Structures are given as C-alpha cells and as structure tokens.
PDB file of C-alpha atoms in Angstrom:
ATOM      1  CA  MET H  11     -15.877 -57.915 -36.518  1.00 57.00           C
ATOM      2  CA  TRP H  12     -13.050 -58.703 -35.727  1.00 50.00           C
ATOM      3  CA  LYS H  13     -11.323 -62.427 -34.073  1.00 58.00           C
ATOM      4  CA  PRO H  14      -8.355 -62.428 -31.139  1.00 56.00           C
ATOM      5  CA  ASN H  15      -6.049 -64.504 -32.440  1.00 53.00           C
ATOM      6  CA  SER H  16      -3.836 -65.196 -28.768  1.00 42.00           C
ATOM      7  CA  SER H  17      -0.662 -66.940 -30.745  1.00 46.00           C
ATOM      8  CA  SER H  18      -0.116 -63.669 -32.546  1.00 50.00           C
ATOM      9  CA  PRO H  19      -0.327 -60.147 -30.206  1.00 51.00           C
ATOM     10  CA  PRO H  20      -0.698 -56.986 -31.941  1.00 50.00           C
ATOM     11  CA  PRO H  21       3.049 -55.130 -32.794  1.00 48.00           C
ATOM     12  CA  PRO H  22       4.338 -52.561 -30.281  1.00 50.00           C
ATOM     13  CA  SER H  23       4.059 -48.974 -30.557  1.00 47.00           C
ATOM     14  CA  THR H  24       7.047 -47.515 -31.353  1.00 48.00           C
ATOM     15  CA  GLY H  25       8.051 -43.784 -30.468  1.00 49.00           C
ATOM     16  CA  THR H  26      11.111 -41.268 -31.505  1.00 42.00           C
ATOM     17  CA  PRO H  27      14.443 -43.063 -29.934  1.00 42.00           C
ATOM     18  CA  GLU H  28      14.021 -39.925 -27.511  1.00 46.00           C
ATOM     19  CA  GLN H  29      11.112 -41.245 -25.939  1.00 44.00           C
ATOM     20  CA  GLN H  30      12.500 -45.112 -26.593  1.00 42.00           C
ATOM     21  CA  GLN H  31      14.801 -43.623 -23.598  1.00 44.00           C
ATOM     22  CA  GLN H  32      12.896 -41.992 -21.808  1.00 46.00           C
ATOM     23  CA  GLN H  33      10.471 -45.173 -21.165  1.00 46.00           C
ATOM     24  CA  SER H  34      13.833 -46.328 -20.813  1.00 43.00           C
ATOM     25  CA  GLU H  35      15.056 -45.019 -18.127  1.00 43.00           C
ATOM     26  CA  SER H  36      11.530 -43.970 -16.062  1.00 43.00           C
ATOM     27  CA  GLU H  37      10.890 -48.342 -16.374  1.00 42.00           C
ATOM     28  CA  SER H  38      14.425 -49.034 -14.407  1.00 41.00           C
ATOM     29  CA  THR H  39      15.282 -49.161 -10.861  1.00 41.00           C
ATOM     30  CA  THR H  40      18.921 -48.444 -10.459  1.00 44.00           C
ATOM     31  CA  SER H  41      20.442 -51.887 -10.953  1.00 45.00           C
ATOM     32  CA  GLY H  42      18.662 -51.465 -13.917  1.00 49.00           C
ATOM     33  CA  ARG H  43      15.743 -53.952 -12.848  1.00 45.00           C
ATOM     34  CA  PRO H  44      12.636 -52.819 -13.981  1.00 44.00           C
ATOM     35  CA  ARG H  45      10.301 -51.702 -11.045  1.00 42.00           C
ATOM     36  CA  GLN H  46       7.465 -53.635 -10.268  1.00 45.00           C
ATOM     37  CA  GLU H  47       4.419 -51.524 -11.382  1.00 44.00           C
ATOM     38  CA  SER H  48       5.740 -51.085 -14.549  1.00 45.00           C
ATOM     39  CA  LEU H  49       5.043 -54.580 -15.372  1.00 57.00           C
ATOM     40  CA  ARG H  50       1.148 -53.898 -14.934  1.00 60.00           C
ATOM     41  CA  ARG H  51       1.528 -50.646 -16.774  1.00 61.00           C
ATOM     42  CA  PRO H  52      -0.864 -50.191 -19.887  1.00 56.00           C
ATOM     43  CA  VAL H  53       1.346 -50.084 -23.199  1.00 59.00           C
ATOM     44  CA  ALA H  54       0.322 -46.887 -24.965  1.00 65.00           C
ATOM     45  CA  GLY H  55      -1.598 -48.012 -27.739  1.00 83.00           C
ATOM     46  CA  ARG H  56      -0.696 -50.897 -30.394  1.00 91.00           C
ATOM     47  CA  ARG H  57      -2.233 -50.246 -33.892  1.00 94.00           C
ATOM     48  CA  VAL H  58      -3.148 -53.768 -34.857  1.00 96.00           C
ATOM     49  CA  ALA H  59      -5.058 -53.988 -38.450  1.00 97.00           C
ATOM     50  CA  GLN H  60      -6.935 -57.379 -39.429  1.00 97.00           C
ATOM     51  CA  ILE H  61      -8.618 -58.278 -43.154  1.00 98.00           C
ATOM     52  CA  VAL H  62     -11.218 -60.759 -44.191  1.00 98.00           C
ATOM     53  CA  LYS H  63     -13.147 -61.373 -46.955  1.00 98.00           C
ATOM     54  CA  LEU H  64     -17.374 -60.625 -46.575  1.00 98.00           C
ATOM     55  CA  LYS H  65     -19.838 -63.252 -48.805  1.00 98.00           C
ATOM     56  CA  PRO H  66     -21.266 -61.045 -51.409  1.00 98.00           C
ATOM     57  CA  GLU H  67     -25.114 -62.637 -50.804  1.00 98.00           C
ATOM     58  CA  PHE H  68     -24.321 -61.329 -47.156  1.00 98.00           C
ATOM     59  CA  VAL H  69     -23.454 -57.594 -47.028  1.00 98.00           C
ATOM     60  CA  ALA H  70     -26.926 -55.847 -46.201  1.00 98.00           C
ATOM     61  CA  ARG H  71     -27.697 -58.208 -43.547  1.00 98.00           C
ATOM     62  CA  TYR H  72     -23.848 -58.354 -42.246  1.00 98.00           C
ATOM     63  CA  LYS H  73     -24.091 -53.838 -42.099  1.00 98.00           C
ATOM     64  CA  GLU H  74     -27.677 -54.585 -40.401  1.00 98.00           C
ATOM     65  CA  VAL H  75     -25.953 -56.694 -37.061  1.00 98.00           C
ATOM     66  CA  HIS H  76     -23.385 -54.054 -36.229  1.00 98.00           C
ATOM     67  CA  ALA H  77     -25.787 -51.704 -36.974  1.00 98.00           C
ATOM     68  CA  ALA H  78     -26.936 -52.952 -33.701  1.00 97.00           C
ATOM     69  CA  VAL H  79     -24.282 -54.213 -32.194  1.00 98.00           C
ATOM     70  CA  TRP H  80     -25.030 -56.665 -28.828  1.00 98.00           C
ATOM     71  CA  PRO H  81     -24.588 -54.610 -25.412  1.00 98.00           C
ATOM     72  CA  GLU H  82     -22.917 -58.250 -24.369  1.00 98.00           C
ATOM     73  CA  VAL H  83     -19.811 -58.001 -26.969  1.00 98.00           C
ATOM     74  CA  LEU H  84     -19.668 -53.943 -26.835  1.00 98.00           C
ATOM     75  CA  ARG H  85     -19.355 -54.698 -22.926  1.00 98.00           C
ATOM     76  CA  GLN H  86     -16.632 -57.125 -23.515  1.00 98.00           C
ATOM     77  CA  ILE H  87     -14.607 -55.470 -26.612  1.00 98.00           C
ATOM     78  CA  LYS H  88     -13.918 -52.550 -24.130  1.00 98.00           C
ATOM     79  CA  MET H  89     -13.114 -54.833 -20.912  1.00 98.00           C
ATOM     80  CA  CYS H  90     -11.044 -56.379 -23.126  1.00 97.00           C
ATOM     81  CA  ASN H  91      -8.697 -53.560 -23.985  1.00 97.00           C
ATOM     82  CA  ILE H  92     -10.044 -52.119 -27.873  1.00 97.00           C
ATOM     83  CA  ARG H  93     -10.557 -49.004 -28.188  1.00 97.00           C
ATOM     84  CA  ASP H  94     -10.383 -46.436 -31.495  1.00 96.00           C
ATOM     85  CA  TYR H  95     -12.068 -50.130 -33.803  1.00 97.00           C
ATOM     86  CA  SER H  96     -13.251 -49.949 -37.206  1.00 98.00           C
ATOM     87  CA  ILE H  97     -14.534 -52.307 -39.854  1.00 98.00           C
ATOM     88  CA  PHE H  98     -14.010 -50.727 -43.423  1.00 98.00           C
ATOM     89  CA  HIS H  99     -15.632 -53.483 -46.503  1.00 98.00           C
ATOM     90  CA  ASP H 100     -14.716 -52.358 -50.198  1.00 98.00           C
ATOM     91  CA  ALA H 101     -17.264 -53.453 -52.177  1.00 97.00           C
ATOM     92  CA  GLY H 102     -15.236 -54.043 -55.135  1.00 97.00           C
ATOM     93  CA  THR H 103     -13.179 -56.852 -53.846  1.00 98.00           C
ATOM     94  CA  GLY H 104     -15.278 -57.965 -50.105  1.00 98.00           C
ATOM     95  CA  ILE H 105     -12.500 -57.525 -48.287  1.00 98.00           C
ATOM     96  CA  LEU H 106     -13.505 -56.548 -44.337  1.00 98.00           C
ATOM     97  CA  PHE H 107     -11.125 -54.534 -42.949  1.00 98.00           C
ATOM     98  CA  ALA H 108     -10.799 -54.335 -39.491  1.00 98.00           C
ATOM     99  CA  SER H 109      -8.336 -52.189 -37.390  1.00 97.00           C
ATOM    100  CA  PHE H 110      -8.329 -50.890 -33.448  1.00 97.00           C
ATOM    101  CA  LYS H 111      -5.816 -49.866 -30.801  1.00 96.00           C
ATOM    102  CA  TYR H 112      -5.370 -52.663 -27.941  1.00 96.00           C
ATOM    103  CA  VAL H 113      -4.495 -50.703 -24.463  1.00 96.00           C
ATOM    104  CA  GLY H 114      -4.191 -53.433 -22.439  1.00 95.00           C
ATOM    105  CA  PHE H 115      -0.846 -55.723 -19.775  1.00 93.00           C
ATOM    106  CA  ASP H 116      -2.036 -58.608 -21.219  1.00 94.00           C
ATOM    107  CA  TRP H 117      -2.804 -59.383 -24.637  1.00 91.00           C
ATOM    108  CA  ALA H 118      -3.103 -62.993 -24.647  1.00 92.00           C
ATOM    109  CA  GLY H 119      -5.753 -62.445 -20.850  1.00 94.00           C
ATOM    110  CA  ASP H 120      -7.601 -60.364 -22.443  1.00 96.00           C
ATOM    111  CA  MET H 121      -7.835 -62.439 -25.256  1.00 94.00           C
ATOM    112  CA  GLU H 122      -9.362 -65.472 -23.488  1.00 95.00           C
ATOM    113  CA  ARG H 123     -11.648 -63.160 -21.372  1.00 96.00           C
ATOM    114  CA  MET H 124     -13.384 -62.660 -24.913  1.00 96.00           C
ATOM    115  CA  ARG H 125     -12.930 -66.218 -26.124  1.00 95.00           C
ATOM    116  CA  GLU H 126     -14.758 -67.126 -22.767  1.00 96.00           C
ATOM    117  CA  ASN H 127     -18.338 -64.530 -22.743  1.00 97.00           C
ATOM    118  CA  PRO H 128     -20.628 -67.115 -24.799  1.00 98.00           C
ATOM    119  CA  LYS H 129     -22.885 -64.343 -26.179  1.00 98.00           C
ATOM    120  CA  VAL H 130     -19.660 -62.915 -28.440  1.00 97.00           C
ATOM    121  CA  ARG H 131     -18.745 -66.509 -29.116  1.00 97.00           C
ATOM    122  CA  GLU H 132     -22.810 -66.845 -30.428  1.00 97.00           C
ATOM    123  CA  TRP H 133     -21.961 -63.789 -32.180  1.00 98.00           C
ATOM    124  CA  TRP H 134     -18.651 -64.880 -33.842  1.00 97.00           C
ATOM    125  CA  ALA H 135     -20.989 -67.988 -34.542  1.00 96.00           C
ATOM    126  CA  MET H 136     -23.600 -65.766 -36.358  1.00 97.00           C
ATOM    127  CA  THR H 137     -21.078 -63.326 -38.233  1.00 97.00           C
ATOM    128  CA  ASP H 138     -18.205 -65.751 -39.469  1.00 97.00           C
ATOM    129  CA  GLY H 139     -21.225 -67.876 -41.398  1.00 97.00           C
ATOM    130  CA  PHE H 140     -21.376 -63.595 -43.300  1.00 98.00           C
ATOM    131  CA  GLN H 141     -17.577 -64.386 -44.188  1.00 98.00           C
ATOM    132  CA  GLU H 142     -14.250 -66.277 -45.218  1.00 97.00           C
ATOM    133  CA  SER H 143     -11.133 -66.463 -43.777  1.00 97.00           C
ATOM    134  CA  LEU H 144      -8.361 -65.564 -45.500  1.00 97.00           C
ATOM    135  CA  VAL H 145      -6.462 -67.844 -43.416  1.00 96.00           C
ATOM    136  CA  PRO H 146      -5.551 -71.538 -44.204  1.00 95.00           C
ATOM    137  CA  GLY H 147      -6.608 -73.972 -41.866  1.00 94.00           C
ATOM    138  CA  ALA H 148      -8.869 -71.423 -40.672  1.00 94.00           C
ATOM    139  CA  LYS H 149     -12.334 -72.972 -38.582  1.00 94.00           C
ATOM    140  CA  ASN H 150     -13.299 -70.452 -37.035  1.00 92.00           C
ATOM    141  CA  SER H 151     -13.336 -66.814 -34.545  1.00 92.00           C
ATOM    142  CA  GLU H 152     -13.537 -69.354 -31.309  1.00 90.00           C
ATOM    143  CA  SER H 153     -11.010 -71.951 -32.268  1.00 87.00           C
ATOM    144  CA  GLY H 154      -8.864 -69.024 -32.856  1.00 80.00           C
ATOM    145  CA  ASP H 155      -5.362 -70.347 -34.181  1.00 85.00           C
ATOM    146  CA  PRO H 156      -5.147 -69.570 -37.375  1.00 92.00           C
ATOM    147  CA  ALA H 157      -6.885 -66.475 -37.224  1.00 92.00           C
ATOM    148  CA  TRP H 158     -10.495 -65.520 -38.969  1.00 95.00           C
ATOM    149  CA  TRP H 159      -9.901 -62.793 -39.401  1.00 96.00           C
ATOM    150  CA  GLN H 160      -6.005 -62.483 -41.142  1.00 96.00           C
ATOM    151  CA  GLU H 161      -3.297 -59.737 -39.614  1.00 95.00           C
ATOM    152  CA  VAL H 162      -1.688 -57.407 -42.047  1.00 96.00           C
ATOM    153  CA  GLU H 163       1.286 -55.401 -41.802  1.00 96.00           C
ATOM    154  CA  GLU H 164       0.930 -51.823 -41.186  1.00 95.00           C
ATOM    155  CA  VAL H 165       3.337 -50.255 -43.383  1.00 96.00           C
ATOM    156  CA  PHE H 166       2.987 -46.137 -42.760  1.00 95.00           C
ATOM    157  CA  TYR H 167       1.426 -44.347 -39.647  1.00 92.00           C
ATOM    158  CA  THR H 168       1.466 -40.424 -38.371  1.00 90.00           C
ATOM    159  CA  PRO H 169      -0.199 -39.486 -34.989  1.00 85.00           C
TER     160      PRO H 169
END
C-alpha cells in the first residue's frame, strides 16, 4: 500500500492551453492577484505512480492483507484526498506498482495527517516487512524521507 513522501508533492495535472488560460482567468481578480477562495479549492486530480519490490516469500500474505484492508486505513486514505487507488503486482519481477489520484489542496498537510494515524503506522510497519524499497537510504514508510515507495514518471496519459 502506498506511503506518502512529504518532500515531493505529486506533479500538477496538465490540460490544454485553453483550459490553463480559463483556469488562470477564473483564479485572478482584475488586479491579477489570485482570488482568496481559489487558494483552497481542490485540484482537479494529480495522478501519482510508485513502485516497490515485494519479497517473494510474502506474496500470498501481501495479497491476503490487501483483500481486507483495515477500515481505519481506508478512511484515512479517503480523508487525505487519495482517490482511484490501485496496486498491481508483477510476479516476474516482484514489483508492486501503485497508482492513485490526489484531489486535495494541501499535499504536505494531508501526508502529515496520514502519518499521524496510529493504525496507518501499524499497517505500514506490517506491510513494510513484506517489501524491499528501491529508494537508496529509505528506512521505512513512517520516516517518509526518503520515501519508501519510489515515485515513477508519467510518460503518457489520455483521458
């Protein structure tokens, strides 16, 4: 399951030049300053993708716990503005690939709230033991810096 990295927010969503212009115009006053209400409006959705390696001896257990994710963990994910969250497993390489959409307006704050939840930390302690981070120097999910799951670059998208 995905672990936040507060030092690196997900990249902003992109749109057509016309959409970007309309958004810019709708967020500015006649003086060119942003309108106050636009500063707290949720983003349209930032797609995030991450990878980690699953230890071969824990494949069955990992799938078992993810078939029944703790309700407290699911609630916290939703409260932290994470949507459309999936984890995929490649049996040949052992790679877990996670993708989700962040729809909030305060990435760092939401990730801190995620870390503050004791049940989420308990979940991470369990699932980290099933995984090997691909990030040099990563200690665990709770420490967050460097991130346990490695973010990967989006190279193509079509809505």
